[in-house]
Steps between C-alpha positions, in 0.01 A plus 500: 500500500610827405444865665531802326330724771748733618429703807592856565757529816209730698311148526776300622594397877840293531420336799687304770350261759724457834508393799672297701484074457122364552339800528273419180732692251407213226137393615405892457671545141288221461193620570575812309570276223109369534358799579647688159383247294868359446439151548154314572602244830645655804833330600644403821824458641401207687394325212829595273275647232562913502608650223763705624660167725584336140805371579517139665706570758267810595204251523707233647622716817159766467708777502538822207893421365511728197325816466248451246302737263116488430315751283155578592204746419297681724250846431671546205851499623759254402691330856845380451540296816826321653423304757816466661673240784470562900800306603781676583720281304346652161505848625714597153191399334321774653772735477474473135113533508450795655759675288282495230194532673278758572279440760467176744196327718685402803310239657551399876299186712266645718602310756885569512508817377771669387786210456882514446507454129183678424667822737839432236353518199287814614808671548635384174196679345581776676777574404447426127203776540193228413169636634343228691106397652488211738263207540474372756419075464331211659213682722377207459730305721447427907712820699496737149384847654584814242565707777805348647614457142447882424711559810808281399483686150538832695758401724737247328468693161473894612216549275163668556224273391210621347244214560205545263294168578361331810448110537157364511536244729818317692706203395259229388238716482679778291255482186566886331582867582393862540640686273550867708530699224160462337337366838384146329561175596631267268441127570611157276215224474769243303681690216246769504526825686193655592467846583247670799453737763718475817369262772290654775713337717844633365367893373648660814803335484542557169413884483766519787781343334390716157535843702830353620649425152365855415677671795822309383472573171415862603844577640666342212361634198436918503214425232325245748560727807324806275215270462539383830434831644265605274189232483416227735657281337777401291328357126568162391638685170732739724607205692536284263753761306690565808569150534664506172681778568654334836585133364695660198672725741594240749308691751265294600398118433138399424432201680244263397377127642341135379602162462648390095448136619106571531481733244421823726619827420655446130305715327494814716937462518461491124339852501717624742808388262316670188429835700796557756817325367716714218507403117808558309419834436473613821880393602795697429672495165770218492840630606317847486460507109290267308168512584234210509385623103479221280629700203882573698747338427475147641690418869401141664620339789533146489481370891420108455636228255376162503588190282150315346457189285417739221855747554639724697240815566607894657256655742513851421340779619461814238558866658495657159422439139313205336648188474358261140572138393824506269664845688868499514608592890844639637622334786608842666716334795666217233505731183338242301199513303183208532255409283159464619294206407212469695277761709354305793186583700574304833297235699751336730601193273258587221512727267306729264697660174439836435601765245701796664502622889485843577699697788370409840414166414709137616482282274751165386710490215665268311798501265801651717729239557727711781290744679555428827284639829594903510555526157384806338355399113449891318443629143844466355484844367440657871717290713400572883619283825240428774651424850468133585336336786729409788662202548496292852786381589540118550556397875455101447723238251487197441752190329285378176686227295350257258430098597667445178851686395353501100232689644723831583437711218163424493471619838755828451226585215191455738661648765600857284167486368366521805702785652457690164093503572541509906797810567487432825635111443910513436681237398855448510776256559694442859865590470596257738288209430446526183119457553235688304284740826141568404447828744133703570328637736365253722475065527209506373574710171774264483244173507311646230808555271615203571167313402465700187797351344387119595169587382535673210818369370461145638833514674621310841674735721708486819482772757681574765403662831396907493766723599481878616661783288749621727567883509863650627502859705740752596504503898787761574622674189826671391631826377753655213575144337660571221565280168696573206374328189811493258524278162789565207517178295566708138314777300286709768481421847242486789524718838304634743578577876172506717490544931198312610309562902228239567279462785176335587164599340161484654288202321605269242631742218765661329624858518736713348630836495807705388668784692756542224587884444696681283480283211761211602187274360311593243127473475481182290763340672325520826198314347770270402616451805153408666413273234844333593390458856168357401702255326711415781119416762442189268752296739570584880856413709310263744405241272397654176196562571312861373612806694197736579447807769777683414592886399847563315608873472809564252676766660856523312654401130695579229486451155777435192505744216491228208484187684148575755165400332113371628687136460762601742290651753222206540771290526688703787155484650437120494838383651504819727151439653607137537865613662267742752303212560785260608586764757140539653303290742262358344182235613303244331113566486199244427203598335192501796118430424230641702289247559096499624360173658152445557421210770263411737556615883609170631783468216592811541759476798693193299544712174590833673801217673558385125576805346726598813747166403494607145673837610156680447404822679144535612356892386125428586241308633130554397145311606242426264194364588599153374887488486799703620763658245843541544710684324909461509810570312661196450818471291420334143707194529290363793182555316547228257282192511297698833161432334522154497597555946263702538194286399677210701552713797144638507330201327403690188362757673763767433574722204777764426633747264877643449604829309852643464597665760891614350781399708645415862865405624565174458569297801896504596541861344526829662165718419517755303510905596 
């Protein structure tokens, strides 16, 4: 089937879904997926048949793995969705996402709350500046109560939230919702909402909290505060504006409530997606000059590649320009040009063919054969460069080796393929042991990668036991080290003098400045220089291990008047930084996990013991009316294989979660300043 409907970019919503793992991220794209007409059977996790869950191993384990796109209409808008993973391990899935996003549903369980990965990735789209609503999920279920959940979303994310609905009913009676904005209750009978007057029984309650969101609103927005004033009451068509106005700010968050599992609530989130969440045209320019107009000059982001049976397809999404079947594309970042075969209108692993995409839209695309996630694909004749999405980097590796030794460069292909579609895999080989170390971001990232090559390449692989990145830090540092970089082996030669101070650096990066005066380094030189020390953090003097948390200052040189170039001077700053480095003391550091454990009361004094022998530190204790949760740092290395004691230690009863939570001394090492 082919498409030749092209929408204009006012009508389109690039839309994320996130949250953090089994809050009903999937089971609520699904039901958007039903209620726009997009497919004709609601799926379920549970039952391995959503759409957006296509992958085996995501219906094997129940869990989102790769973010996946859906296209969708709704009111006469076209919704690119991504619904995206809640594990921590896939965070750089999401970190891709919501660069090219423009507005997100961030959906929390209305029992928990607010929980660690759903508060990460809210700060993620905070600070890549996507205007958000929340829904909050599963009323339906025994202790859900939109009040407390309200309250986490004010306190653990620093928001105001605008709550424009109120549940009709609690937990297993939870069967619709008053919508506070036009003062009508909105109830589901099946699939079907119904619409009515508010209850008798919950009109006082409901007029109360509608004078509340208007009094909120009020000292927000000066145009609802002039209204506010003015007339008893705020209009639904004032409000409703002002709401707009406060989600694409970022000053306030519209929250709204059902349950996706029964259906509850779908429709009304839809609207509020259509009429508060930004189309292209209402975000910036790209890089401040190329507009969302589909007759610039085309710019596209690619942010996903996957492998299919059918080839390899390019998830792009289109800032500027329009994009047709047969375009030639520059690879800005590669300086190569791609031919574009296919135009791809996404739904998860199907796929409708279209004609041309205009700016604002995502779409898939095949034909290039080396775009890789970050790439920037332009019209040849205006090249342009669009900042990529950031890169995680990999705290966990593990030894993979083929069963069979003819199997190796079978495996050295899968393997590269996957780290080209997946940036935040590396692969590369052990110095010492010769053995080829798959590294990512957490054991279970790992697992899948692993299983992706047996599956899909039919290979038996050996793996060896998970391993922590180790980082390397400056304790005490040292001052006026100097290093003379001289080289005369014929023709012209190479020399550069540089002095180098380094000292410890709050957090886990790299810093550096100059204090050079008078010229003895010129300009270019000194960027030399600090591209030279950035050279020299790849391997510390402990045990070769990264070097991080540092600031170098280059306070002295000298330069050659033939023999001193760029060359010179990042080499002078490599073996200088490393010479400085020799001389400091420095400290190993291990990369630490904050970890949340939910368990019932009487397990709860034999896990808080637990994570005290696995070197864990204990930074809260909460009560819920069912369970207790803890919440620790505990370093990574002790984290591995903990679901599996858990359940045996509180007989299935007990659940956690673990984000990255940077770095901590390492045990035996002196702590850092």
């Amino acid at each position: 089937m082919r498409r030749h409907t092209v929408e204009t970019p006012a009508v389109i919503r690039n839309l994320g879904i996130l949250a953090h793992v089994d809050a009903g991220k999937t089971t609520l794209t699904e039901r958007v997926l039903y209620a726009t007409g997009a497919t004709h059977r609601r799926g379920e996790v549970h039952h391995g048949t959503t759409v957006t869950d296509f992958d085996a191993q995501e219906r094997d384990r129940g869990i989102t793995i790769f973010a996946a796109a859906v296209s969708c209409a709704w009111a006469g808008h076209r919704i690119n969705l991504i619904d995206t993973p809640g594990h921590v391990d896939f965070s750089d899935e999401v970190e891709r996402s919501l660069r090219v996003l423009d507005g997100a549903v961030a959906v929390f369980d209305g029992v928990a709350g607010v929980e660690p990965q759903s508060e990460s990735v809210w700060r993620r789209a905070t600070a890549h500046g996507v205007p958000r609503v929340a829904f909050v999920n599963k009323l339906d279920r025994a202790g859900a109560d939109l009040d407390t959940a309200v309250a986490s979303i004010r306190d653990r994310l620093r928001v105001t939230p605008l709550v424009a609905q109120l549940p009709i009913g609690r937990e297993h009676a939870f069967t619709g919702v008053v919508d506070l904005l036009r003062m009508r209750a909105l109830t589901w009978d099946g699939d079907t909402p119904g619409e009515g007057p508010v209850p008798d029984g919950l009109l006082a309650e409901a007029r109360r909290r509608r004078r509340l969101l208007e009094e909120t609103v009020a000292e927000l927005h000066p145009g609802a505060l002039e209204e506010f004033c003015a007339e008893p009451e705020i209009s639904a068509g004032t409000l409703a504006a002002a709401l707009r106005d406060l989600t694409r700010s970022g000053d306030g968050v519209v929250v709204l409530c059902g349950s996706a599992y029964r259906n509850r609530g779908v429709e009304p989130l839809l609207d509020a997606v259509v009429g508060y969440l930004p189309s292209p045209l209402d975000v910036p320019p790209v890089r401040g000059e190329r507009a969302a107009d589909p007759a610039a000059p085309l710019a596209a982001l690619a942010f996903k590649v996957s492998s299919t049976a059918t080839g390899r397809l390019t998830f792009l999404r289109l800032y500027a320009g329009t994009l047709r079947k047969g375009d030639t594309v520059l690879d800005a970042g590669a300086g190569r040009t791609e031919r574009v075969a296919r135009i791809l209108r996404v739904q998860a692993d199907r796929h409708t063919e279209v004609d041309r995409a205009v700016a604002g839209d995502i779409v898939a695309v095949s034909g290039p054969k080396a775009a890789r996630p970050g790439a920037t694909l332009c019209a040849p004749e205006s090249p342009l460069l669009l900042e990529p999405p950031s890169t995680a980097e990999p705290v966990v590796s593990v030894a993979v080796e083929p069963r069979r030794s003819t199997d190796a460069g079978r495996l050295a292909a899968a393997l590269a393929r996957l780290a080209d579609e997946d940036p935040s895999l590396t692969v590369r080989t052990d110095p010492e042991t010769g053995q080829t170390l798959l590294s990512g971001l957490g054991e279970l990232h790992l697992e899948v990668a692993v299983e992706r090559v047996r599956r899909e390449q039919g290979l038996t692989v050996a793996v060896g036991s998970p391993r922590v990145a180790l980082r390397e830090t400056v304790v005490r540092g040292v001052s006026g080290v100097p290093y003379r970089h001289v080289k005369q082996d014929g023709g012209a030669g190479q020399f550069a003098h540089v002095v180098l101070d380094v000292e410890p650096a709050e957090g886990t990066g790299f810093a550096f400045a100059s204090t050079v005066t008078g010229g003895r380094v010129p300009r270019e030189y000194v960027r030399a220089v600090a591209e030279g020390c950035r050279d020299a953090l790849a391997e510390g003097p402990i045990g070769g291990h990264p070097v991080t948390g540092l600031r170098v200052t280059l306070t002295d040189g000298a330069t050659h008047v033939r023999d001193s170039s760029e060359l010179a001077f990042r080499a002078a700053g490599r073996f200088g930084l490393r010479a400085a480095l020799g001389a400091c003391a420095m400290a190993l550091l291990e990369p630490v996990a904050e970890v949340t454990v939910t368990v019932p009361e009487d397990a709860a004094g034999g896990v808080l013991g637990d994570l005290a022998a696995r070197r864990g530190k204990i930074t809260g204790m909460a009560a819920r009316p069912d369970a207790v949760v803890i919440t620790a740092t505990v370093p990574l290395a002790e984290v591995f294989g903990y679901a599996t004691h858990l359940r045996s230690r509180s007989q299935g009863r007990g659940t956690f979660s673990a984000r990255a939570a940077g770095y901590a001394p390492a045990p035996g090492t002196p702590a850092p300043r």
